[in-house]
JSON list of C-alpha atoms in Angstrom, two decimals:
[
{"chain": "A", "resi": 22, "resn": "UNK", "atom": "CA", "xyz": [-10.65, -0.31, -7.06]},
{"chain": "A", "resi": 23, "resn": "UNK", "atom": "CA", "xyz": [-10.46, -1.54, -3.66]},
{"chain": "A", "resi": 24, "resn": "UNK", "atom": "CA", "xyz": [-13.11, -4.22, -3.93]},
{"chain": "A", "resi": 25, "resn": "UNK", "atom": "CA", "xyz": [-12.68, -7.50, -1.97]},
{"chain": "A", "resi": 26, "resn": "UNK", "atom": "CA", "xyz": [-9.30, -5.93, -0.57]},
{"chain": "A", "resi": 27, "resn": "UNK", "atom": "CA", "xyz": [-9.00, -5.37, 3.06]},
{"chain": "A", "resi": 28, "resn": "UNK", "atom": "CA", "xyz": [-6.57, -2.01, 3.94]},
{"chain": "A", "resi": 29, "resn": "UNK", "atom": "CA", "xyz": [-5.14, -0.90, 7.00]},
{"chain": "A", "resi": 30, "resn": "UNK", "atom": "CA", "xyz": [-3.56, 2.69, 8.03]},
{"chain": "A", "resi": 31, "resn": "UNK", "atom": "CA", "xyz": [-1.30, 2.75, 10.18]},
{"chain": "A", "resi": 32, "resn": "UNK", "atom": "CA", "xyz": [-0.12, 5.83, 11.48]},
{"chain": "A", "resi": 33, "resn": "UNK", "atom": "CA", "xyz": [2.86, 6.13, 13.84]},
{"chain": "A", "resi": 34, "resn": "UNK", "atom": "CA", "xyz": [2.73, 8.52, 16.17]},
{"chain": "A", "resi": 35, "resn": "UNK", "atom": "CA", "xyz": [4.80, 8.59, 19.34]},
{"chain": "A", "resi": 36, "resn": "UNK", "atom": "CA", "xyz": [5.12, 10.67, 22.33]},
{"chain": "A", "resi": 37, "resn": "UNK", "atom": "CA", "xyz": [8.91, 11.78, 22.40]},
{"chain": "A", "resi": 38, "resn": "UNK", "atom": "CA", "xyz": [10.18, 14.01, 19.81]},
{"chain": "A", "resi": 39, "resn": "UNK", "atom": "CA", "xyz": [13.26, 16.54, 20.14]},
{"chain": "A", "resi": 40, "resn": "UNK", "atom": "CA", "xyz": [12.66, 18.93, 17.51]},
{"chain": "A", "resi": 41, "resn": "UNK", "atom": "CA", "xyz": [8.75, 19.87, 18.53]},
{"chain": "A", "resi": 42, "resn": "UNK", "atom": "CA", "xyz": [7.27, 18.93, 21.66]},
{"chain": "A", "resi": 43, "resn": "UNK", "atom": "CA", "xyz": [4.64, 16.85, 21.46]},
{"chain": "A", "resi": 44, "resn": "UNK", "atom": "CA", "xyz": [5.13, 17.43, 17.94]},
{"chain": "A", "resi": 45, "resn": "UNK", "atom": "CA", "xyz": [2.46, 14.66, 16.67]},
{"chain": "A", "resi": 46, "resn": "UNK", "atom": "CA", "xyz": [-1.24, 16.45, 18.68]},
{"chain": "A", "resi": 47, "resn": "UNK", "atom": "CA", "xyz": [0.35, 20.35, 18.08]},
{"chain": "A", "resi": 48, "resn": "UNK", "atom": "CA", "xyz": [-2.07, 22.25, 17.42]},
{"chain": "A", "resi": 49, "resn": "UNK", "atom": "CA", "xyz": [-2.37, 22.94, 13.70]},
{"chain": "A", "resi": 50, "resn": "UNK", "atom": "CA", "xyz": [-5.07, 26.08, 12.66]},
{"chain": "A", "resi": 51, "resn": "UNK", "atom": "CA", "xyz": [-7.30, 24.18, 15.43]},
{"chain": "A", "resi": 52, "resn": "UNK", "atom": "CA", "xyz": [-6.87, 20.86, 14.80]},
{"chain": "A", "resi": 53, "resn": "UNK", "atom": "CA", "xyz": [-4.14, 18.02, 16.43]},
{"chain": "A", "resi": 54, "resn": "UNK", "atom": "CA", "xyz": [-1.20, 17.65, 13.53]},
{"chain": "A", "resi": 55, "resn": "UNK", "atom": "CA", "xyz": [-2.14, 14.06, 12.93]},
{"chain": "A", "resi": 56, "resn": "UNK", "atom": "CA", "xyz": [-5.77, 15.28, 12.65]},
{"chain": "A", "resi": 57, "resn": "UNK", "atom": "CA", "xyz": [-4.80, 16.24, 8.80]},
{"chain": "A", "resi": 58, "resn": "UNK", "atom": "CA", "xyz": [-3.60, 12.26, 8.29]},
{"chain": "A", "resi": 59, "resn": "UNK", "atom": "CA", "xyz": [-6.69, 10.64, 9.72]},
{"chain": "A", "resi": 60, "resn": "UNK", "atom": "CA", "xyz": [-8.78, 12.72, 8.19]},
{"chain": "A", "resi": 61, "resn": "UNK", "atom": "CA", "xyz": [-7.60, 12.30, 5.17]},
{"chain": "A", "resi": 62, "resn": "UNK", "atom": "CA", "xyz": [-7.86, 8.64, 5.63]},
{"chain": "A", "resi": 63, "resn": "UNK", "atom": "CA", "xyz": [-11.57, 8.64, 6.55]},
{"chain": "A", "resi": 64, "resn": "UNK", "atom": "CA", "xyz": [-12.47, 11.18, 3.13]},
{"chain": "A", "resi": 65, "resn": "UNK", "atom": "CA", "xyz": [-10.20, 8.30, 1.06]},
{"chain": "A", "resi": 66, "resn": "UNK", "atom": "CA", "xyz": [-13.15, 6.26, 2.55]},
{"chain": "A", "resi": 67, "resn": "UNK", "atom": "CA", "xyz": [-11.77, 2.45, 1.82]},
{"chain": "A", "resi": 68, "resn": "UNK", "atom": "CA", "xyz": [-9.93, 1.83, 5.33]},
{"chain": "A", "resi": 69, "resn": "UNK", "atom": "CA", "xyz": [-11.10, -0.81, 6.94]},
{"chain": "A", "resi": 70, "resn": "UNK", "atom": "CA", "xyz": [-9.49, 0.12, 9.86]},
{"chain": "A", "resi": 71, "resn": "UNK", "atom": "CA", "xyz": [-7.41, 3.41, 10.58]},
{"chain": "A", "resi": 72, "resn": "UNK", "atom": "CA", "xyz": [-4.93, 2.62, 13.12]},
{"chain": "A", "resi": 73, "resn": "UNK", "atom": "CA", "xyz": [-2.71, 4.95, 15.30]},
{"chain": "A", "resi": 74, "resn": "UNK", "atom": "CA", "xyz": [0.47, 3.53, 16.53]},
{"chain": "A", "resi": 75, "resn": "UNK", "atom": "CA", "xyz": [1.43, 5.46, 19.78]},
{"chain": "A", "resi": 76, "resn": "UNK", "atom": "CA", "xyz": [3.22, 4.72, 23.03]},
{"chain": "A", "resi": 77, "resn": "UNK", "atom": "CA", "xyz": [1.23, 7.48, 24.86]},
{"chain": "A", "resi": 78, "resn": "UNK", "atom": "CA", "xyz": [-2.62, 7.06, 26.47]},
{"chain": "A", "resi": 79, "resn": "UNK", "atom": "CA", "xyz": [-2.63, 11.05, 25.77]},
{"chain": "A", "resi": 80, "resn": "UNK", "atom": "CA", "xyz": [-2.03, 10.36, 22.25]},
{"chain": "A", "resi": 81, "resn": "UNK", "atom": "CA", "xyz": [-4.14, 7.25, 22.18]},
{"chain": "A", "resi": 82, "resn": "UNK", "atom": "CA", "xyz": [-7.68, 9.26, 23.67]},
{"chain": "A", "resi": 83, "resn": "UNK", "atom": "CA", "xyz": [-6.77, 12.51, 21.22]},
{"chain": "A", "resi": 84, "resn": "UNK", "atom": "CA", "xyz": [-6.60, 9.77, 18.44]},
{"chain": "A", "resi": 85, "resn": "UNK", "atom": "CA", "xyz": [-9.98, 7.72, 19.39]},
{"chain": "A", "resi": 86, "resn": "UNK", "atom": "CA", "xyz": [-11.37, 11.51, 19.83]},
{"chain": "A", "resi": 87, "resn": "UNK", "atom": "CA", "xyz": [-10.16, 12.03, 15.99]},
{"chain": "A", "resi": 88, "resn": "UNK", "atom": "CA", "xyz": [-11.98, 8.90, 14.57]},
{"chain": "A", "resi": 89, "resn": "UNK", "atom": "CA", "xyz": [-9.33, 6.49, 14.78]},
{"chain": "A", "resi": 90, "resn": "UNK", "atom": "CA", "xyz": [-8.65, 3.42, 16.59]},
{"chain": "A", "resi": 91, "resn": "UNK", "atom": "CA", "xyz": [-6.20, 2.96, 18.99]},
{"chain": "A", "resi": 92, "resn": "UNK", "atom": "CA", "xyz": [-6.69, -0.73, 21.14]},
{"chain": "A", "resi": 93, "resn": "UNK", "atom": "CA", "xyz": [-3.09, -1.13, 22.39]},
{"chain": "A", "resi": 94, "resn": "UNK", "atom": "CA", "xyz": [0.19, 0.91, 23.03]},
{"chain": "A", "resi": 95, "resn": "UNK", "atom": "CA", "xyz": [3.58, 0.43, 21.46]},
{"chain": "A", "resi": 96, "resn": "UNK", "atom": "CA", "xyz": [6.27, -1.16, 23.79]},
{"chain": "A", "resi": 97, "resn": "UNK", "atom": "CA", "xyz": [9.07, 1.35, 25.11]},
{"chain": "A", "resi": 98, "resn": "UNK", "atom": "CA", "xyz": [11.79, -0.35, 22.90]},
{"chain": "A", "resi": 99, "resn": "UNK", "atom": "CA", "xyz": [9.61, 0.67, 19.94]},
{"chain": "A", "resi": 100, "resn": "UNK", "atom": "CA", "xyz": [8.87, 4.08, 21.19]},
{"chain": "A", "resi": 101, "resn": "UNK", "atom": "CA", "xyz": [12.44, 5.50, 21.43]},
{"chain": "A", "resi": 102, "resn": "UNK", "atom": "CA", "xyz": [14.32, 7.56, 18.71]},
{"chain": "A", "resi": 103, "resn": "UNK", "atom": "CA", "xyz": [16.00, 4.39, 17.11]},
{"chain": "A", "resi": 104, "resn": "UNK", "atom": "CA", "xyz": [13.04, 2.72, 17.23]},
{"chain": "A", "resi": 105, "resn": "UNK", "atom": "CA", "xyz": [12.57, 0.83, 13.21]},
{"chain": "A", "resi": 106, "resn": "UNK", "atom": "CA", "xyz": [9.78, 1.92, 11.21]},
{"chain": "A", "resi": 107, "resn": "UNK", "atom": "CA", "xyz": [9.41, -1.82, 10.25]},
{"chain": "A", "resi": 108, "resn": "UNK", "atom": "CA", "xyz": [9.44, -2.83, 13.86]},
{"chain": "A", "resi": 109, "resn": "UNK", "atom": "CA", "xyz": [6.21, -0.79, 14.36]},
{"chain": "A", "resi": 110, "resn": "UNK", "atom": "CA", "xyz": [4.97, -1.97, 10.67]},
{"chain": "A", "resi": 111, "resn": "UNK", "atom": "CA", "xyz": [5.09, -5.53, 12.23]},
{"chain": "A", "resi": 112, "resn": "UNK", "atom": "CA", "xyz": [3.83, -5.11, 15.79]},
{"chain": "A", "resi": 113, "resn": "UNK", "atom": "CA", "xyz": [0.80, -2.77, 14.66]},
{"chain": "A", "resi": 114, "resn": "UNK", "atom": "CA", "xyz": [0.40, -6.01, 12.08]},
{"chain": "A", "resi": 115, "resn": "UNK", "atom": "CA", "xyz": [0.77, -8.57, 14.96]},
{"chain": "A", "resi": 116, "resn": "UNK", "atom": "CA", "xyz": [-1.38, -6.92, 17.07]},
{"chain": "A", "resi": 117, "resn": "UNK", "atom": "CA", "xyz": [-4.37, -6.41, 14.84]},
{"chain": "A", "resi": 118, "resn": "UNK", "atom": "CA", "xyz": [-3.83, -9.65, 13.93]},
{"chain": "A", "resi": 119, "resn": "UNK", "atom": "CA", "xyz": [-4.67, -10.99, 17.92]},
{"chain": "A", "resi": 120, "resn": "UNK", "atom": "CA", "xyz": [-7.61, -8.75, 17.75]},
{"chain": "A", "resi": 121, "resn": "UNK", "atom": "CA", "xyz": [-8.72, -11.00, 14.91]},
{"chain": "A", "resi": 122, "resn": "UNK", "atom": "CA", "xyz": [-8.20, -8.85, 12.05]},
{"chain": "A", "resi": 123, "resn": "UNK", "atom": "CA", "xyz": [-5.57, -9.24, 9.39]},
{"chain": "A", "resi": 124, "resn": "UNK", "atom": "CA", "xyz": [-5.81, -7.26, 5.95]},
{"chain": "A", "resi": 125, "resn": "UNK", "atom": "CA", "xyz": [-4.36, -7.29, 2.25]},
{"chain": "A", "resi": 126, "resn": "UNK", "atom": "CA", "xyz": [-2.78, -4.48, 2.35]},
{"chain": "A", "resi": 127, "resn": "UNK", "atom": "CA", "xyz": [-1.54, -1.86, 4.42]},
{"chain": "A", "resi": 128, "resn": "UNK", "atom": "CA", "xyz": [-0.53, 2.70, 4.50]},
{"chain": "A", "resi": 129, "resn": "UNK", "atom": "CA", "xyz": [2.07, 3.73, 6.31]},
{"chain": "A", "resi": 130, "resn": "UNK", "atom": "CA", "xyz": [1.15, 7.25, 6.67]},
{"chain": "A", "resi": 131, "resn": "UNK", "atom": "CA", "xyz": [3.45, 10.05, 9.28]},
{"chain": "A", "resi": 132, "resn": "UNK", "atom": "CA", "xyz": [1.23, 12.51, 10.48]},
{"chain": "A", "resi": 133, "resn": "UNK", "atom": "CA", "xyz": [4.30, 14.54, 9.94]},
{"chain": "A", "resi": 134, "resn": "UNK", "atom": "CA", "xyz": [3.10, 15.23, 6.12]},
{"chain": "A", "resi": 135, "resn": "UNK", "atom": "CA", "xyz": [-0.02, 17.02, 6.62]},
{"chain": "A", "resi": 136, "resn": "UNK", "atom": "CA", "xyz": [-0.40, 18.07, 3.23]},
{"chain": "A", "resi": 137, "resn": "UNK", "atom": "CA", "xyz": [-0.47, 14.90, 1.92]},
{"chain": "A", "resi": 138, "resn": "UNK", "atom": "CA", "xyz": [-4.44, 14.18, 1.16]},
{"chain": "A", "resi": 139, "resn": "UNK", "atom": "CA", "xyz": [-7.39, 11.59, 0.28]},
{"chain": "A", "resi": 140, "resn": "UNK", "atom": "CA", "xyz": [-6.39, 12.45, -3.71]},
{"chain": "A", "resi": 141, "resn": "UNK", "atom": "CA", "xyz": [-2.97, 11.27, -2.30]},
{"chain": "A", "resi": 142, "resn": "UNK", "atom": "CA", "xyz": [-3.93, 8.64, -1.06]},
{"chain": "A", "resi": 143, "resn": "UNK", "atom": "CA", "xyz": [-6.44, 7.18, -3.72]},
{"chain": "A", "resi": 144, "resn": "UNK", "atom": "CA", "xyz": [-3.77, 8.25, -6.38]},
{"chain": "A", "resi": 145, "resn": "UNK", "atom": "CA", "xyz": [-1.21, 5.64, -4.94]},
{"chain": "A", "resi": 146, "resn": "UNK", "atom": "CA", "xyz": [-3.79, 3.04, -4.41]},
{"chain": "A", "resi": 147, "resn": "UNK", "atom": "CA", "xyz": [-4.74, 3.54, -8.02]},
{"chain": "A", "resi": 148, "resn": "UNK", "atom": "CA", "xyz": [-0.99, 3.11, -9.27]},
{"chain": "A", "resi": 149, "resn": "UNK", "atom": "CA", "xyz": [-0.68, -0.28, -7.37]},
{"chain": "A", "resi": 150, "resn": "UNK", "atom": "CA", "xyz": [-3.17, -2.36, -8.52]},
{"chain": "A", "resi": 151, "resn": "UNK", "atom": "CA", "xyz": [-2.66, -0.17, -12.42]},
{"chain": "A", "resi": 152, "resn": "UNK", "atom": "CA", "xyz": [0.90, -1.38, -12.34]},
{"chain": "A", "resi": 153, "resn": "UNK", "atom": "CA", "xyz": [0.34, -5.14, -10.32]},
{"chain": "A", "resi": 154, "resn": "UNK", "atom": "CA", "xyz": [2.68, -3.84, -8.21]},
{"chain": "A", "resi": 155, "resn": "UNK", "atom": "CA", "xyz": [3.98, -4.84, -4.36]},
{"chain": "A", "resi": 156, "resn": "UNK", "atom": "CA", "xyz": [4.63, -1.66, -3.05]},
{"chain": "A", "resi": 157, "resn": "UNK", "atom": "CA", "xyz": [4.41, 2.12, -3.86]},
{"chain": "A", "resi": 158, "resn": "UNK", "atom": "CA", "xyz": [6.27, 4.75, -2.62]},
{"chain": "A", "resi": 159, "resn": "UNK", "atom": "CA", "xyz": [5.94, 8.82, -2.55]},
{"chain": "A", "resi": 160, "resn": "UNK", "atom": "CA", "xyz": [8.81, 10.92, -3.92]},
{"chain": "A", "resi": 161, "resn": "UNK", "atom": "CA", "xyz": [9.34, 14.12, -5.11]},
{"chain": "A", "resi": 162, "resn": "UNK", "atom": "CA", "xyz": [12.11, 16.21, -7.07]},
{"chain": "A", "resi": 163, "resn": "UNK", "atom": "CA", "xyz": [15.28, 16.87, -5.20]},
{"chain": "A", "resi": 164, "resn": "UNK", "atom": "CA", "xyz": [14.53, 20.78, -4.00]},
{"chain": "A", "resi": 165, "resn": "UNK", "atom": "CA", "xyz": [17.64, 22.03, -5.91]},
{"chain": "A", "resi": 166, "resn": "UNK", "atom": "CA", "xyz": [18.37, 21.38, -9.19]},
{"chain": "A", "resi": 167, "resn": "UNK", "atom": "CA", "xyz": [22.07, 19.27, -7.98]},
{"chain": "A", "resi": 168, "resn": "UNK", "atom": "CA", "xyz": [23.62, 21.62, -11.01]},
{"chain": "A", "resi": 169, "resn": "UNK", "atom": "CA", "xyz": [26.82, 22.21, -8.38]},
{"chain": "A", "resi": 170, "resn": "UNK", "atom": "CA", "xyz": [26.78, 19.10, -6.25]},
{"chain": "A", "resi": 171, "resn": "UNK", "atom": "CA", "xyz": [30.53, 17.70, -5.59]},
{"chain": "A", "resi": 172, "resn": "UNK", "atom": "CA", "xyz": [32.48, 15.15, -4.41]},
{"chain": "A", "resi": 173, "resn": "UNK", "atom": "CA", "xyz": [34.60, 14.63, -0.86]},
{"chain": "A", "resi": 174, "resn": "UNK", "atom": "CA", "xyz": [37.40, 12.45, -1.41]},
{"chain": "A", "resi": 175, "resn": "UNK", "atom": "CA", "xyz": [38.50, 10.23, 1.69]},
{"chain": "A", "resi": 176, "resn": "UNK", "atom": "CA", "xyz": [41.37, 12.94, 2.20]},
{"chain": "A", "resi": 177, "resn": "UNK", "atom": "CA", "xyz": [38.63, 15.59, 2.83]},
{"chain": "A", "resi": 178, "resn": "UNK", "atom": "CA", "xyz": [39.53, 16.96, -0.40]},
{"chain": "A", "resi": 179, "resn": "UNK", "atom": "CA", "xyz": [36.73, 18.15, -3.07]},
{"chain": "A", "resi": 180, "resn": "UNK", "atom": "CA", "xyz": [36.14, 17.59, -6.46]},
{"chain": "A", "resi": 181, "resn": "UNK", "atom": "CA", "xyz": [34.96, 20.28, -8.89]},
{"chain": "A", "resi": 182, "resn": "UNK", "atom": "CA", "xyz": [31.40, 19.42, -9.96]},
{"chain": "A", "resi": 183, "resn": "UNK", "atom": "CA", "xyz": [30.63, 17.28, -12.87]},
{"chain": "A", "resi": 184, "resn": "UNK", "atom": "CA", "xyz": [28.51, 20.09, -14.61]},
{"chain": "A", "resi": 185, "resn": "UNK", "atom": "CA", "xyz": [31.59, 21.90, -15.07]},
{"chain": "A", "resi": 186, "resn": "UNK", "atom": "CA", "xyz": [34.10, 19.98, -16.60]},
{"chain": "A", "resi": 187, "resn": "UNK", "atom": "CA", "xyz": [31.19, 18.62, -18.58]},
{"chain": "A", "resi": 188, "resn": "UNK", "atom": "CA", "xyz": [30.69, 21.88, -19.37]},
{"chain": "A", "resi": 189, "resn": "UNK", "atom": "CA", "xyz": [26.68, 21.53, -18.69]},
{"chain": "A", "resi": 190, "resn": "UNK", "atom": "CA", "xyz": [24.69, 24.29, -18.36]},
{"chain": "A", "resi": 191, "resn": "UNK", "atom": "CA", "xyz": [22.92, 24.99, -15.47]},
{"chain": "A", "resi": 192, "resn": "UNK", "atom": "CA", "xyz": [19.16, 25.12, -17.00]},
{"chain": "A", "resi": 193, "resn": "UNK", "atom": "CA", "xyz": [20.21, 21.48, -18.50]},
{"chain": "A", "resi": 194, "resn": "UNK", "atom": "CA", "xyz": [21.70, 19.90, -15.58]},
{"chain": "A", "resi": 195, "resn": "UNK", "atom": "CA", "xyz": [19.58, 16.55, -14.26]},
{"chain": "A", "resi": 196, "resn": "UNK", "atom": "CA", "xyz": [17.20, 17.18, -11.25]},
{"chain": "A", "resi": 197, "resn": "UNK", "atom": "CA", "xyz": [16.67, 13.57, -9.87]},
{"chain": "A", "resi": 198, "resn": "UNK", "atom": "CA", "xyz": [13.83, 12.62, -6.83]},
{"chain": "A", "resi": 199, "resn": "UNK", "atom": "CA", "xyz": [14.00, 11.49, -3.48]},
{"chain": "A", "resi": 200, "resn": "UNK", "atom": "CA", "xyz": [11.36, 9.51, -1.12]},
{"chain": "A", "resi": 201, "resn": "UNK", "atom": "CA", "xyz": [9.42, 12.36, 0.89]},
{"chain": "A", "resi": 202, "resn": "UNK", "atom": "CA", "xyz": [8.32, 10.18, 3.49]},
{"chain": "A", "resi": 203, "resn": "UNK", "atom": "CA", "xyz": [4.39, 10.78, 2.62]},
{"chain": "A", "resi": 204, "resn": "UNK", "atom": "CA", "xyz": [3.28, 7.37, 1.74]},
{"chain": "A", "resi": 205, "resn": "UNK", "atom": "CA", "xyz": [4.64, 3.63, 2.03]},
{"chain": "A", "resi": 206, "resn": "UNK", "atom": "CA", "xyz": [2.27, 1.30, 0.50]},
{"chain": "A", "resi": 207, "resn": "UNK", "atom": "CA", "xyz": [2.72, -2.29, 0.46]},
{"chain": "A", "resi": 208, "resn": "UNK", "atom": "CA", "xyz": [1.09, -5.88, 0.22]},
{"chain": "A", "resi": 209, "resn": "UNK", "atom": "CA", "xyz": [1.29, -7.38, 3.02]},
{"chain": "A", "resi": 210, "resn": "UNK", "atom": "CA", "xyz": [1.99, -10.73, 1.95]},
{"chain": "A", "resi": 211, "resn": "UNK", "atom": "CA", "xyz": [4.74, -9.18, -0.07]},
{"chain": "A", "resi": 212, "resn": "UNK", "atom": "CA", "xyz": [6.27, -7.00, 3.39]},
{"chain": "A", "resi": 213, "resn": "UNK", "atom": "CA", "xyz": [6.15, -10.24, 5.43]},
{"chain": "A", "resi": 214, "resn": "UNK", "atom": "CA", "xyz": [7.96, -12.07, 2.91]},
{"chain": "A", "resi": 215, "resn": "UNK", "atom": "CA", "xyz": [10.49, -9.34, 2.53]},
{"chain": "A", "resi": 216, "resn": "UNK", "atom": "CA", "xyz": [10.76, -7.50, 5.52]},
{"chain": "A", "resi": 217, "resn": "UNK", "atom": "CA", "xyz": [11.09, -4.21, 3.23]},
{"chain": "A", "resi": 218, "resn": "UNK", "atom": "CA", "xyz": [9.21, -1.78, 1.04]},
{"chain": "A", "resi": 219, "resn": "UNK", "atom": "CA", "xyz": [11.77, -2.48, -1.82]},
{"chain": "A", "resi": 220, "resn": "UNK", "atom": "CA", "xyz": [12.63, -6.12, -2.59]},
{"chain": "A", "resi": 221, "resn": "UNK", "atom": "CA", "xyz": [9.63, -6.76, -4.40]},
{"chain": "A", "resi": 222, "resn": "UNK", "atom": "CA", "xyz": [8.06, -4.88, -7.03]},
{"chain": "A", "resi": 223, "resn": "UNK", "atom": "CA", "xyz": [7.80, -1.44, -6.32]},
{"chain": "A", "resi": 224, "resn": "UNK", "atom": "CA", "xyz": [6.41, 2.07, -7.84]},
{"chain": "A", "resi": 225, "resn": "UNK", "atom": "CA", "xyz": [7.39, 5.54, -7.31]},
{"chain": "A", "resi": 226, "resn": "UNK", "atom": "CA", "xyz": [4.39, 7.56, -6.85]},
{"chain": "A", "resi": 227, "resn": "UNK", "atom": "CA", "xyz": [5.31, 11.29, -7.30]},
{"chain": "A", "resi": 228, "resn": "UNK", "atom": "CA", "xyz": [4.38, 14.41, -5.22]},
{"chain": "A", "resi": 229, "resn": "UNK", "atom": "CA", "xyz": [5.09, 18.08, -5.91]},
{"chain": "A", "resi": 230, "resn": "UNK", "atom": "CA", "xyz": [7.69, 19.47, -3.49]},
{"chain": "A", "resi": 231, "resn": "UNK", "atom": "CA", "xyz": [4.79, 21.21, -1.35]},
{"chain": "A", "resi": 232, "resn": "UNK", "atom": "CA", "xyz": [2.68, 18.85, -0.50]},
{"chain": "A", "resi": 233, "resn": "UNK", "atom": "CA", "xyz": [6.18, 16.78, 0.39]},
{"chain": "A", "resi": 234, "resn": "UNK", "atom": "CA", "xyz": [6.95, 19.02, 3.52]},
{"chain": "A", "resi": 235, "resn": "UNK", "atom": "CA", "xyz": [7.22, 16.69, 6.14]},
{"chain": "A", "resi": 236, "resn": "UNK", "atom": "CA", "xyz": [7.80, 18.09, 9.61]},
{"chain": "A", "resi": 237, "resn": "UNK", "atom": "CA", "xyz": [10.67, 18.01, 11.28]},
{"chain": "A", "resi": 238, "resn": "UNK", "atom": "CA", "xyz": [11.47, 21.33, 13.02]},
{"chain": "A", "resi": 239, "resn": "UNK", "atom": "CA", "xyz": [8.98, 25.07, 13.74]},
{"chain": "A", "resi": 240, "resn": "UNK", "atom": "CA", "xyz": [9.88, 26.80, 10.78]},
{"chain": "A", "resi": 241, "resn": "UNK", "atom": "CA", "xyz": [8.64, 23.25, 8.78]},
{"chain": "A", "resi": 242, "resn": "UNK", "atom": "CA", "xyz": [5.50, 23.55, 11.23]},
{"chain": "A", "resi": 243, "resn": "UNK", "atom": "CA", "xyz": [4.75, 27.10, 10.71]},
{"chain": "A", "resi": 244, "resn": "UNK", "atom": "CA", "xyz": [5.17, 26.98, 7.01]},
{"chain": "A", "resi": 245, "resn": "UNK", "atom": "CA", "xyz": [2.63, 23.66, 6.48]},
{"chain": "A", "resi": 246, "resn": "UNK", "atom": "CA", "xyz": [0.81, 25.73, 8.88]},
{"chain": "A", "resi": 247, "resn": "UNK", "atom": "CA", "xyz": [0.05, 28.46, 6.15]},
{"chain": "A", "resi": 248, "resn": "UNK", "atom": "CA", "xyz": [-0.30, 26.81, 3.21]},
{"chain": "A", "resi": 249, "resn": "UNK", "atom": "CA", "xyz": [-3.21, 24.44, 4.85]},
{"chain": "A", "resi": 250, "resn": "UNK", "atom": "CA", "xyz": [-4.75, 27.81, 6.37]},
{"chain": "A", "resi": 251, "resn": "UNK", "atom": "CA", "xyz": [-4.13, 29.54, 2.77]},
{"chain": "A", "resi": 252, "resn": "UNK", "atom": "CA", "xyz": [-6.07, 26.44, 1.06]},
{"chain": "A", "resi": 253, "resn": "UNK", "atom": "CA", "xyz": [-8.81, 26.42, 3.54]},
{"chain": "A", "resi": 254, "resn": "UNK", "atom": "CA", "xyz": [-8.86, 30.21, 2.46]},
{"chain": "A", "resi": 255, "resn": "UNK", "atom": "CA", "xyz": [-9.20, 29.62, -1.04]},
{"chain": "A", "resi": 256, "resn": "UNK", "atom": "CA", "xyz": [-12.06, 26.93, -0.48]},
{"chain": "A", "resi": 257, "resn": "UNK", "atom": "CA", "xyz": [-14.24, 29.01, 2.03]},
{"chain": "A", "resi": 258, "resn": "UNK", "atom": "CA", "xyz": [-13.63, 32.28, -1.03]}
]
């Protein structure tokens, strides 16, 4: 599938975060959060090179320690809150790229989405070259159904939902998806040229609502927490 095709993770993981301390190496059932990600990477088995992104030299050891590389530190203007995604897509690029290595394609994976695995992974890789496409995306289903969702008017005022002047009932009413932050896969031809994941051609590549958790606050931590610890159950039973 991968043949001839060079692939690079890259996996952003700064220092600061506001809702978790230190959010990115928490301990997760014994293992650093973005533990799950690189692992996951190395069982997909067709990196060539698994990079973490990270402003931190903690961060950077705990990721060599983890199997992944690490050979240079983000800038502070690309380690702050506002810092762009496609900043740190292009300096992790530019960098590698002075190191002498430059690839055909490249995973942005947060280590924020633990439950996102190798199948994942392989699955998406699998869709891109199935559909010729430039990018693929993960989404899932909205996690409500939308049956009441309104309108606010510029006045403030709101507008009775759609569903109910249409008269729609609620098992019938349209559940649409949404990008769940698991996995950005692109060309990277086709990124450089753009500057985006969606100019070009570009797949959906859908996730159930589970394994779409991504991390953003305890009670997201401590549920991932014991579903992964459930699963690892189930396997060892």
């Amino acid at each position: 599938m991968v043949r001839n095709k060079r692939f690079l993770a890259i996996i952003p993981a700064r220092s600061g975060s506001k809702g978790i301390r230190d959010k990115n190496i928490k301990e997760m059932n014994g293992k650093p959060l973005m533990g799950y990600t690189i692992d996951a990477c190395k069982i997909a088995g067709f990196f060539d090179d698994i990079l973490v992104s990270t402003d931190s030299k903690i961060y950077q050891q705990i990721a060599i320690g983890l199997g992944a590389a690490a050979p240079f530190l983000r800038p502070p203007q690309l380690s702050g809150d506002q810092a762009a995604s496609g900043d740190v897509i292009l300096h992790a690029l530019s960098e590698m790229k002075r190191l002498g290595k430059e690839y055909d394609y490249f995973m942005l994976l947060q280590p924020t989405s633990p439950l996102r695995n190798e199948e994942h992974i392989l699955e998406s890789v699998k869709l891109l070259f199935e559909k010729e496409a430039d990018s693929v995306i993960s989404v899932c289903p909205y996690d409500c159904m939308c049956y009441l969702s309104v309108t606010i008017t510029e006045t403030g005022e709101m507008k009775a939902p759609d569903s109910l002047k249409k008269q729609i009932r609620r098992q019938d009413a349209m559940s649409g998806c949404r990008i769940n932050g698991a996995i950005y896969l692109a060309s990277v031809p086709s990124y450089l040229k753009y500057g985006d994941f969606y100019s070009g051609k570009t797949y959906p590549y859908f996730m159930n609502p589970v394994d779409s958790i991504d991390i953003d606050d305890t009670s997201q931590f401590y549920l991932a927490k014991l579903i992964l610890r459930d699963r690892a159950d189930a396997v060892v039973n």
